Amino acid sequence: MIPEAAVWAIFFVPLGAFVVIGFIIRPFFNQYRYLSSVVLIAGLVACLALSFWTLGSVVNHHGDLGFQSHHWLSVGGIDIRMGLIVDQLTAIMLVVVVLVSLMVQVYSHGYMREDPSYARYYAFMSLFTASMIGLVLASNIIQLYVFWELVGLSSYLLIGFWHHRPAAAAAAKKAFIVTRLGDLGFLIAILFLFFNSDAYSNLGLNFLEIGDIQKGAALGVLGGLSATGLAIGIFCGAVGKSAQFPLHVWLPDAMEGPTPVSALIHAATMVAAGVFLIARFFPVFEASTDAMTTVAIVGAFTALLAATMALATNDIKRVLAYSTVSQLGYMVAALGLGAYGIALFHLFNHAFFKALLFLGAGSVNHSTGTFDMRYMGGLRHVMPVTYIVTLLGGLSLIGIFPLAGFWSKDEVLRHAWSGAGAVDSIAFYMLAVAVFLTAVYTTRMIWMTFHGDFKGGVEQEASDAGTPAPTDSHTGVHLAESPLVMIGPMAFLAVAAVVSGYLANPENAFLGIDAHWFVSFLIPPEAALAYASLDHGEVASGVDVTLAIVVMGIAVAGMAVALLFQCWSGGPLASLISRPWEAGRTLLARKYYMDDLYEGIAVRRLFYALLAAATHWFDRTVVDGAAEGVGLFSRNIGRAVSLLQSGQVQAYGIAITVGILAILLGYLVLG
């Protein structure tokens, strides 16, 4: 079994890389800035080996390795500890996070090679990776919250990496503020645990230890309403990080960061953190039917909403951003429907094909100098490798058999279809429509980028809103395949996008497996009695072939509609379709006016015009007025007293006489 120190090393190696790059290489040896990538990549190779060792130990141990937490500090009789949870969820997440991060860092060496802030980039990437690993390993909810906020800080630094661009600075600020709104709910949930600490201590449980919180949920420590409140508070944090409705608005703007950053954020780290958080506290959610229903509906609605917005986007990175929001909706909906293992199965597959698609977008930008698909086209001839791997990633995203996305997306839909409740049915139909829309926007993206004729690249660049679309540090058009250092990670991820789902699908005859071993391996810890007693259909052997054919038929129909649009745009049938499409395009391009609602009404009119104006008035009138009133009173009372000090003995004698007479009068009257 892997020793505890080796697991801690998975966290401390990238953290040490951050210290070395940020505080030694960058300030003192910037002329050797390329050492930054060597330090981080070598460290991640070691971390990957340790992560696989950890996974093997968990498999052999059949569950949590049982490392004891360590005393950190005591506050008011509360014992706050630090430690590691190394269970099935941790082991899978470590492999996904470290593996995808390693591929992105190798790719980044070619993509960011000419950037003058090369060392700063790798320092921030090191901190980001360390923060995510720390979040996955945390055994205490306070410890988890610290790394949760560090992930937010790291994403802020990376999204605003080119801080000299106003758009990048604004996008970083927007991501930071919006995710803080969700984190406020998470913080309230932690405070709620403090107020209910006695309920846990009566059973000998530490209300801050994640394992004890899971046990408490399974034992019903909190009543129905309290359990719902705790679950919803935790879910608020997940909504912010995983960009679920209504806090999804930050994610498309996060494309202002370098493309490798987008690949890491959207594939296996920040946005996956929200799904991980729900999974980590899954027994808490299971204790509340209302919380599970909320999670399922929000996830399904987000999947559908984001898919519609991707239809009207011309920036390839923003298409993928909306795709990420939509796929996260699938995972969240699956968790809300009780499909714990299936949701993580989709997270596992999605990490590979989504990272691949973002790296493919970066490869295209490296060649054309633009992300605007209207000025691409014909690139399959000059970038055949990028075209093939992007096509594989796109087909996996659509869910075409036998690629990875097919297996996990089919599992989510099968679980929703087999459910008996109204929520299951609503979620199924929302997700099924999202399957069709996913096929439409993905096919449109691939066609506009790689087919037809090249349309000029960066020189004619414009975005949906008529302003320049975001570009990375590449400003010239040099049509050619990307270098090997970028192609290599893409090829590896393409292989993973093909085989990762197949290796874990039900009834894998080639491996001699007749059950869904991945989902069985990920049975949630300390599961509530409902999970243990009810058949959720997660470990059932076999595939619903009929449903799989129907769902893939929906996807193929979406591909056909997209090709009809792109190939026969001048035909009568395409014109018939385009009329209602153009009517709704503005609504989709403006993102249902949600940015206008948040920024125009909530921020400018409500916050600035009302709240900020009211607090400004209070500060100027009440606070400043009180301070000035105290000064005015002090000055005037001093002047009044000074008038009595005349320096004349006769006046003082008269005052004394009057005082004596007043005392005598008072004595005679009152005495």
XYZ file of C-alpha atoms in Angstrom:
671
model
C 0.000 0.000 0.000
C 1.229 3.485 -0.801
C 2.563 5.352 2.273
C 0.882 8.552 3.382
C 4.009 10.612 2.667
C 3.894 9.563 -0.999
C 0.301 10.775 -1.305
C 1.212 14.111 0.295
C 3.998 14.351 -2.308
C 1.381 14.442 -5.089
C 0.286 17.782 -3.640
C 3.648 19.173 -2.535
C 5.491 18.519 -5.829
C 3.446 21.015 -7.932
C 3.338 23.383 -4.943
C 7.139 23.193 -4.788
C 7.276 23.804 -8.546
C 5.270 26.999 -7.963
C 7.779 28.172 -5.335
C 10.809 27.352 -7.494
C 9.404 28.923 -10.673
C 7.738 31.919 -9.064
C 10.379 32.876 -6.516
C 13.660 31.630 -8.001
C 13.555 31.140 -11.782
C 11.318 34.086 -12.698
C 12.980 36.846 -10.624
C 16.618 35.690 -10.788
C 17.063 33.371 -13.790
C 14.477 34.573 -16.299
C 17.002 34.116 -19.101
C 16.563 30.391 -18.417
C 12.779 30.672 -18.291
C 12.292 27.465 -20.277
C 13.416 25.610 -17.162
C 9.982 26.476 -15.784
C 8.273 23.947 -18.041
C 10.930 21.331 -17.293
C 10.402 21.722 -13.541
C 6.611 21.430 -13.725
C 6.451 18.688 -16.364
C 9.038 16.549 -14.542
C 7.120 17.047 -11.307
C 3.824 16.038 -12.922
C 5.388 12.890 -14.375
C 6.358 11.921 -10.834
C 2.881 12.863 -9.575
C 1.255 10.731 -12.282
C 3.295 7.698 -11.229
C 2.276 8.298 -7.601
C -1.359 8.759 -8.656
C -1.415 5.387 -10.407
C 0.226 3.865 -7.334
C -2.533 5.425 -5.244
C -5.209 4.028 -7.566
C -3.679 0.565 -7.364
C -3.569 0.750 -3.571
C -7.235 1.753 -3.385
C -8.213 -1.104 -5.722
C -6.258 -3.635 -3.667
C -7.553 -2.213 -0.389
C -11.161 -2.201 -1.681
C -11.818 1.335 -0.519
C -10.470 4.149 1.641
C -6.863 3.674 2.703
C -7.783 4.990 6.149
C -5.060 7.575 6.743
C -5.519 9.355 10.070
C -5.889 13.126 10.083
C -3.480 15.302 12.067
C -4.246 17.949 14.670
C -3.857 21.452 13.272
C -5.345 23.836 15.841
C -8.058 24.160 18.477
C -10.433 27.110 18.554
C -13.060 27.404 21.277
C -12.907 23.681 21.997
C -13.265 22.789 18.295
C -10.573 20.453 16.986
C -9.587 21.399 13.427
C -7.521 18.712 11.737
C -5.727 18.246 8.424
C -5.392 15.014 6.545
C -6.088 12.949 3.466
C -9.104 11.124 2.130
C -7.812 8.495 -0.261
C -10.842 6.582 -1.467
C -12.202 5.561 -4.868
C -13.311 9.081 -5.781
C -9.950 10.559 -4.796
C -7.984 7.946 -6.728
C -9.923 8.487 -9.966
C -9.812 12.289 -9.679
C -6.060 12.289 -9.018
C -5.388 10.322 -12.188
C -7.661 12.545 -14.272
C -6.359 15.860 -12.900
C -2.667 14.984 -13.074
C -2.851 13.247 -16.458
C -4.765 16.040 -18.194
C -2.598 18.678 -16.529
C 0.552 16.904 -17.744
C -0.706 16.839 -21.329
C -1.655 20.520 -21.152
C 1.750 21.534 -19.752
C 3.613 19.682 -22.510
C 1.373 21.338 -25.109
C 1.887 24.724 -23.456
C 5.619 24.614 -24.075
C 4.980 24.859 -27.807
C 1.998 27.180 -27.550
C 3.459 29.713 -25.079
C 7.086 29.438 -26.158
C 7.329 32.988 -27.511
C 5.385 34.626 -24.698
C 7.590 36.952 -22.594
C 5.725 35.872 -19.436
C 6.500 32.195 -19.988
C 7.808 31.625 -16.445
C 4.870 33.439 -14.830
C 2.498 31.256 -16.841
C 4.060 28.040 -15.531
C 4.140 29.404 -11.980
C 0.395 30.051 -12.092
C -0.231 26.656 -13.695
C 1.733 24.994 -10.885
C -0.358 26.761 -8.251
C -3.566 25.868 -10.074
C -2.677 22.175 -10.279
C -1.549 22.038 -6.646
C -4.768 23.732 -5.500
C -6.948 21.239 -7.362
C -4.988 18.272 -6.009
C -5.249 19.685 -2.491
C -9.016 20.044 -2.927
C -9.340 16.421 -4.033
C -7.266 15.097 -1.133
C -8.725 17.228 1.691
C -10.226 15.306 4.608
C -11.580 18.323 6.492
C -14.198 20.720 5.162
C -12.178 23.760 6.318
C -9.122 22.373 4.554
C -11.255 21.731 1.467
C -12.623 25.276 1.553
C -9.101 26.741 1.646
C -8.143 24.871 -1.528
C -11.552 25.642 -3.027
C -10.744 29.344 -2.752
C -7.187 28.795 -3.998
C -8.621 27.202 -7.145
C -10.705 30.352 -7.616
C -7.675 32.574 -7.076
C -5.558 30.547 -9.502
C -8.250 30.689 -12.175
C -8.467 34.466 -11.698
C -4.712 34.775 -12.283
C -4.797 32.548 -15.369
C -7.926 33.964 -17.002
C -6.435 37.440 -16.595
C -2.949 36.258 -17.557
C -2.716 38.916 -20.286
C -3.847 41.584 -17.845
C -2.844 44.391 -20.207
C -5.938 43.514 -22.253
C -9.066 45.159 -20.815
C -11.205 42.200 -21.921
C -8.965 39.700 -20.110
C -8.916 41.772 -16.922
C -12.713 42.140 -17.039
C -13.198 38.404 -17.665
C -10.970 37.489 -14.715
C -12.833 39.876 -12.454
C -16.185 38.543 -13.647
C -15.163 34.924 -13.024
C -13.879 35.800 -9.556
C -16.990 37.729 -8.502
C -19.571 35.307 -9.922
C -17.925 32.245 -8.379
C -17.704 34.099 -5.047
C -21.500 34.352 -5.069
C -21.717 30.580 -5.146
C -18.942 30.254 -2.577
C -20.991 32.370 -0.185
C -23.583 29.582 -0.118
C -20.852 27.026 0.535
C -19.521 29.163 3.404
C -23.016 29.404 4.903
C -23.232 25.595 4.758
C -19.971 25.349 6.727
C -21.286 27.842 9.305
C -24.466 25.772 9.495
C -22.322 22.796 10.534
C -20.812 24.911 13.327
C -24.277 25.767 14.639
C -25.262 22.082 14.589
C -22.014 20.702 15.983
C -23.744 19.181 19.018
C -25.793 16.859 16.822
C -22.546 15.323 15.543
C -20.603 15.356 18.821
C -23.424 13.444 20.552
C -22.608 10.550 18.220
C -18.860 10.928 18.654
C -18.429 12.565 15.223
C -16.313 15.563 14.280
C -18.623 17.853 12.313
C -15.682 19.226 10.280
C -14.309 15.876 9.097
C -15.718 14.977 5.686
C -15.914 11.286 6.559
C -17.918 12.083 9.685
C -20.217 14.431 7.732
C -20.915 11.532 5.363
C -21.577 9.175 8.274
C -23.826 11.742 9.919
C -25.880 12.104 6.753
C -26.286 8.318 6.507
C -27.383 8.194 10.164
C -29.837 11.063 9.731
C -28.129 13.385 12.210
C -29.886 16.405 10.717
C -33.622 16.646 10.210
C -35.209 16.912 6.773
C -35.227 20.687 6.545
C -31.731 21.023 8.003
C -30.354 18.373 5.645
C -31.912 20.214 2.710
C -30.387 23.521 3.815
C -26.930 22.000 4.193
C -27.139 20.283 0.791
C -28.384 23.412 -0.995
C -25.583 25.485 0.555
C -22.988 23.022 -0.716
C -24.739 22.952 -4.090
C -24.445 26.752 -4.348
C -20.672 26.372 -4.292
C -20.877 23.735 -7.008
C -23.161 25.941 -9.126
C -20.550 28.711 -9.093
C -17.496 26.602 -9.875
C -19.217 24.291 -12.380
C -21.004 27.195 -14.111
C -24.550 25.929 -13.661
C -27.580 28.144 -14.208
C -27.854 30.932 -13.124
C -24.104 31.404 -12.407
C -22.945 30.101 -15.788
C -22.234 33.548 -17.242
C -18.549 33.688 -16.263
C -17.387 30.647 -18.192
C -17.635 31.858 -21.831
C -15.770 35.063 -20.931
C -13.031 32.951 -19.330
C -11.887 32.214 -22.893
C -9.800 35.407 -22.681
C -7.079 33.358 -21.010
C -4.517 31.347 -22.999
C -6.031 28.331 -24.735
C -4.117 25.729 -22.655
C -5.610 27.400 -19.583
C -9.064 26.960 -21.093
C -8.298 23.295 -21.739
C -7.277 22.720 -18.124
C -10.069 24.765 -16.535
C -12.784 23.243 -18.729
C -11.610 19.652 -18.702
C -10.391 18.409 -15.348
C -9.881 21.134 -12.778
C -11.983 24.158 -11.866
C -15.290 23.297 -13.509
C -14.924 19.667 -12.470
C -14.491 20.844 -8.872
C -18.208 21.576 -8.555
C -19.180 18.093 -9.727
C -16.538 16.658 -7.396
C -17.976 18.650 -4.474
C -21.456 17.189 -4.992
C -19.961 13.719 -5.315
C -17.843 14.154 -2.179
C -20.918 15.101 -0.140
C -23.304 12.827 -2.035
C -24.718 11.176 1.137
C -25.706 14.669 2.338
C -27.688 15.228 -0.866
C -29.250 11.771 -0.680
C -30.618 12.622 2.750
C -32.871 15.249 1.120
C -35.288 14.475 -1.711
C -35.801 18.192 -2.330
C -32.071 18.771 -2.710
C -31.731 15.874 -5.172
C -34.649 17.193 -7.200
C -33.119 20.670 -7.306
C -29.769 19.302 -8.445
C -31.357 17.186 -11.195
C -33.527 19.978 -12.611
C -30.783 22.613 -12.503
C -28.357 20.244 -14.221
C -30.757 19.204 -16.979
C -31.894 22.771 -17.614
C -28.283 23.990 -17.780
C -27.417 21.258 -20.283
C -30.228 22.386 -22.572
C -29.724 26.137 -22.096
C -25.993 26.093 -22.818
C -26.457 23.890 -25.885
C -28.824 26.444 -27.418
C -26.360 29.305 -26.868
C -23.553 27.354 -28.564
C -25.605 27.343 -31.790
C -25.195 31.085 -32.382
C -21.519 31.445 -31.438
C -18.805 31.977 -34.040
C -15.804 31.895 -31.714
C -14.550 28.310 -31.560
C -13.430 28.576 -27.935
C -16.769 29.965 -26.860
C -18.566 27.119 -28.629
C -16.465 24.727 -26.576
C -17.107 26.784 -23.440
C -20.867 26.446 -23.835
C -20.326 22.784 -24.607
C -18.515 22.424 -21.291
C -21.392 24.065 -19.426
C -23.810 21.708 -21.168
C -21.800 18.568 -20.403
C -21.400 19.615 -16.778
C -25.180 19.835 -16.750
C -25.304 16.150 -17.718
C -23.053 15.265 -14.778
C -24.988 17.382 -12.289
C -28.307 15.985 -13.530
C -26.980 12.434 -13.178
C -25.961 13.131 -9.580
C -29.382 14.601 -8.858
C -31.011 11.445 -10.223
C -28.877 9.270 -7.940
C -26.462 8.080 -10.634
C -23.313 8.780 -8.628
C -20.937 6.495 -10.501
C -22.384 7.322 -13.924
C -21.876 11.064 -13.357
C -18.217 10.477 -12.512
C -17.911 8.121 -15.475
C -18.990 10.993 -17.728
C -16.602 13.371 -15.931
C -13.789 10.878 -16.569
C -14.522 10.615 -20.296
C -15.313 14.307 -20.725
C -11.933 15.335 -19.311
C -10.140 13.675 -22.218
C -12.245 14.666 -25.208
C -12.877 18.219 -23.986
C -9.179 18.850 -23.290
C -8.510 17.478 -26.781
C -11.017 19.857 -28.375
C -9.578 22.910 -26.643
C -6.042 21.950 -27.608
C -7.311 21.477 -31.156
C -8.745 25.001 -31.056
C -5.388 26.269 -29.851
C -3.636 24.444 -32.670
C -5.960 26.110 -35.192
C -5.320 29.516 -33.632
C -1.583 28.856 -33.722
C -1.909 28.517 -37.490
C -4.565 31.090 -38.401
C -4.161 33.722 -35.676
C -7.902 33.762 -34.980
C -10.613 31.916 -33.100
C -13.401 33.225 -35.331
C -14.660 30.286 -37.393
C -16.031 32.607 -40.080
C -12.439 33.323 -41.136
C -11.174 29.756 -41.058
C -12.173 26.925 -43.389
C -10.248 24.421 -45.486
C -7.743 23.631 -42.729
C -8.052 19.867 -43.096
C -5.666 20.067 -46.043
C -2.894 21.937 -44.223
C -3.509 20.578 -40.688
C -4.516 16.937 -41.236
C -3.449 15.695 -37.791
C -5.276 18.496 -35.995
C -8.325 17.779 -38.148
C -8.353 14.052 -37.353
C -7.912 14.436 -33.598
C -10.464 17.264 -33.426
C -12.920 15.166 -35.431
C -12.456 12.299 -32.972
C -12.997 14.644 -30.035
C -16.085 16.144 -31.679
C -17.637 12.768 -32.457
C -16.965 11.686 -28.880
C -18.681 14.844 -27.630
C -21.685 14.131 -29.876
C -21.818 10.573 -28.535
C -21.137 8.478 -31.623
C -20.506 4.773 -31.071
C -17.979 3.474 -30.022
C -16.158 6.616 -28.828
C -15.863 7.516 -25.145
C -18.668 10.049 -25.019
C -21.175 7.504 -26.314
C -20.801 5.168 -23.345
C -21.114 7.714 -20.553
C -23.784 9.886 -22.182
C -25.830 6.785 -22.959
C -25.542 5.727 -19.324
C -26.858 9.095 -18.114
C -29.835 8.976 -20.458
C -30.517 5.307 -19.696
C -30.635 6.049 -15.988
C -33.013 8.981 -16.503
C -35.217 6.896 -18.821
C -35.428 4.003 -16.367
C -36.493 6.251 -13.471
C -40.105 6.147 -12.395
C -40.512 9.721 -11.198
C -41.597 12.877 -12.980
C -38.181 14.443 -12.378
C -36.518 11.556 -14.230
C -38.807 12.055 -17.222
C -38.296 15.826 -17.328
C -34.543 15.403 -17.089
C -34.523 12.747 -19.811
C -36.358 14.862 -22.379
C -34.239 17.936 -21.629
C -31.046 15.913 -21.998
C -32.302 14.214 -25.168
C -32.950 17.599 -26.804
C -29.473 18.658 -25.677
C -28.072 15.607 -27.509
C -29.589 16.889 -30.761
C -28.289 20.427 -30.219
C -24.827 19.142 -29.274
C -24.622 17.346 -32.596
C -25.712 20.505 -34.442
C -23.200 22.935 -32.939
C -20.313 20.437 -32.918
C -20.805 19.531 -36.584
C -21.127 23.216 -37.461
C -17.896 23.963 -35.618
C -15.915 21.228 -37.374
C -17.321 22.117 -40.796
C -16.665 25.853 -40.505
C -13.138 25.257 -39.229
C -11.828 22.483 -41.456
C -14.039 22.279 -44.558
C -14.725 24.644 -47.427
C -12.144 27.274 -48.363
C -9.813 29.254 -46.132
C -11.232 32.738 -45.557
C -8.311 34.817 -44.458
C -7.570 34.223 -40.790
C -6.665 37.013 -38.436
C -6.701 39.884 -40.947
C -10.508 39.924 -41.193
C -11.202 38.894 -37.621
C -14.458 39.955 -35.955
C -16.592 38.487 -33.212
C -20.336 38.035 -32.845
C -20.762 41.456 -31.272
C -18.772 43.230 -33.966
C -15.685 43.708 -31.793
C -12.418 41.835 -32.223
C -12.683 38.264 -31.029
C -10.187 37.167 -28.370
C -6.866 35.936 -29.657
C -3.879 34.480 -27.926
C -0.335 35.668 -28.415
C -0.301 34.641 -32.071
C -1.144 37.448 -34.457
C 0.046 36.194 -37.849
C -1.299 33.718 -40.378
C 1.128 30.879 -41.063
C -0.913 27.940 -42.292
C 0.926 24.802 -41.247
C 0.540 21.877 -38.911
C 1.448 22.578 -35.301
C 4.816 21.385 -33.950
C 5.263 17.922 -32.472
C 5.276 19.216 -28.889
C 1.662 20.291 -29.458
C 0.597 17.368 -31.642
C 1.891 14.733 -29.178
C -0.482 15.569 -26.273
C -3.368 15.924 -28.721
C -2.685 12.471 -30.155
C -2.554 10.946 -26.670
C -5.840 12.580 -25.691
C -7.381 11.437 -28.987
C -6.554 7.836 -28.104
C -8.090 8.369 -24.654
C -11.203 9.926 -26.242
C -11.595 6.749 -28.300
C -10.921 4.047 -25.695
C -11.604 5.482 -22.208
C -15.350 4.882 -22.372
C -15.011 1.460 -23.970
C -12.651 0.191 -21.293
C -15.258 0.947 -18.634
C -18.488 0.128 -20.466
C -20.849 -2.681 -19.412
C -20.228 -6.206 -20.680
C -16.763 -5.627 -22.048
C -16.252 -8.998 -23.657
C -12.656 -8.337 -24.664
C -11.670 -7.735 -21.040
C -13.856 -10.537 -19.721
C -15.915 -8.103 -17.652
C -19.654 -8.654 -17.363
C -20.523 -5.699 -15.115
C -19.932 -1.980 -15.066
C -16.737 -2.198 -13.022
C -16.054 1.571 -13.113
C -19.397 2.438 -11.534
C -19.198 -0.479 -9.104
C -15.775 0.761 -8.033
C -17.226 4.216 -7.341
C -20.080 3.243 -4.998
C -20.403 6.353 -2.805
C -18.880 6.246 0.702
C -21.169 5.866 3.699
C -24.135 5.770 1.304
C -27.534 6.585 2.726
C -29.905 3.703 3.360
C -31.915 4.729 0.312
C -28.934 4.105 -1.923
C -28.156 0.756 -0.356
C -31.738 -0.521 -0.461
C -32.935 0.729 -3.842
C -31.816 -0.502 -7.245
C -30.595 2.585 -9.056
C -29.667 0.530 -12.087
C -26.053 1.670 -11.968
C -24.371 -1.702 -11.707
C -26.802 -3.571 -13.904
C -25.155 -5.597 -16.611
C -25.860 -4.815 -20.220
C -26.810 -1.878 -22.414
C -30.283 -0.776 -23.436
C -29.613 -1.285 -27.138
C -32.922 0.194 -28.263
C -32.461 3.384 -26.279
C -28.834 3.661 -27.387
C -29.883 3.426 -31.054
C -32.613 6.023 -30.559
C -30.270 8.461 -28.813
C -27.568 8.034 -31.432
C -30.230 8.492 -34.112
C -31.097 11.832 -32.504
C -27.400 12.780 -32.642
C -27.106 11.754 -36.305
C -30.212 13.813 -37.117
C -28.546 16.827 -35.494
C -25.432 16.280 -37.593
C -27.584 16.077 -40.732
C -29.318 19.365 -39.927
C -25.980 21.094 -39.373
C -24.587 19.768 -42.663
C -27.756 20.855 -44.453
C -27.211 24.346 -43.143
C -23.523 24.452 -44.077
C -23.484 22.604 -47.400
C -26.710 23.803 -48.958
C -27.067 27.243 -47.455
C -28.453 28.597 -50.748
C -31.042 25.896 -51.293
C -34.787 26.337 -50.720
C -34.927 23.865 -47.817
C -32.048 25.561 -46.034
C -33.714 28.916 -46.611
C -36.903 27.574 -45.055
C -34.965 26.499 -41.983
C -32.938 29.702 -41.810
C -35.941 32.038 -41.473
C -37.028 30.890 -38.001
C -33.361 30.427 -37.077
C -32.468 34.043 -37.817
C -35.450 35.183 -35.767
C -34.008 33.568 -32.647
C -30.339 34.056 -33.395
C -30.130 37.463 -31.757
C -31.632 36.079 -28.570
C -29.062 33.283 -28.489
C -26.137 35.507 -29.496
C -27.034 37.867 -26.647
C -27.112 34.846 -24.321
C -30.766 35.367 -23.449
C -29.779 38.848 -22.273
C -28.508 37.419 -19.000
C -25.331 39.496 -19.136
C -27.518 42.542 -19.706
C -29.596 41.504 -16.699
C -26.596 40.993 -14.435
C -24.325 43.779 -15.641
C -26.875 46.309 -16.851
C -29.572 45.960 -14.210
C -28.125 44.095 -11.217
C -24.709 45.788 -11.244
C -25.167 49.232 -12.795
C -28.740 50.063 -11.792
C -29.280 48.134 -8.580
C -25.770 48.019 -7.177
C -24.297 51.288 -8.408
C -27.466 53.371 -8.707
C -29.184 52.147 -5.536
C -26.934 50.278 -3.135
C -23.731 52.164 -3.899
C -25.589 55.488 -3.988
C -27.329 54.709 -0.684
C -24.107 53.730 1.041
C -22.401 56.811 -0.405
C -25.190 59.005 1.013
C -24.981 57.245 4.371
C -21.215 57.706 4.467
C -21.316 61.372 3.500
C -24.400 62.322 5.548
C -24.492 60.059 8.594
C -20.896 58.957 9.156
C -19.189 62.170 8.060
C -22.006 64.255 9.613
C -21.594 62.525 12.981
C -17.845 63.040 12.921
C -18.190 66.692 11.955
C -20.942 67.154 14.586
C -18.642 65.852 17.337
C -15.933 68.267 16.206
C -18.375 71.171 16.031
C -19.731 70.426 19.516
C -16.238 70.139 20.962
C -15.115 73.427 19.420
C -18.219 75.343 20.541
C -18.351 73.971 24.085
C -14.746 74.969 24.452
C -15.558 78.504 23.410
C -18.519 78.639 25.863
C -16.386 77.518 28.781
C -13.609 79.931 27.827
C -16.024 82.879 28.219
C -16.372 82.068 31.937
C -12.638 82.406 32.484
C -12.502 86.231 32.640
C -9.597 86.540 35.073
C -11.545 88.999 37.291
C -11.595 88.093 41.039
C -14.826 90.019 41.563
C -16.620 87.863 38.987
C -15.320 84.676 40.592
C -16.541 85.937 44.021
C -20.004 86.656 42.646
C -20.120 83.167 41.088
C -19.161 81.566 44.415
C -21.799 83.579 46.276
C -24.489 82.637 43.771
C -23.477 79.003 44.063
C -23.698 79.084 47.890
C -27.119 80.722 47.745
C -28.312 78.114 45.227
C -27.171 75.306 47.526
C -28.916 76.864 50.544
C -32.107 77.397 48.526
C -32.069 73.834 47.359
C -31.562 72.586 50.927
C -34.442 74.710 52.233
C -36.801 73.613 49.468
C -35.908 69.924 49.386
C -34.743 69.385 52.949
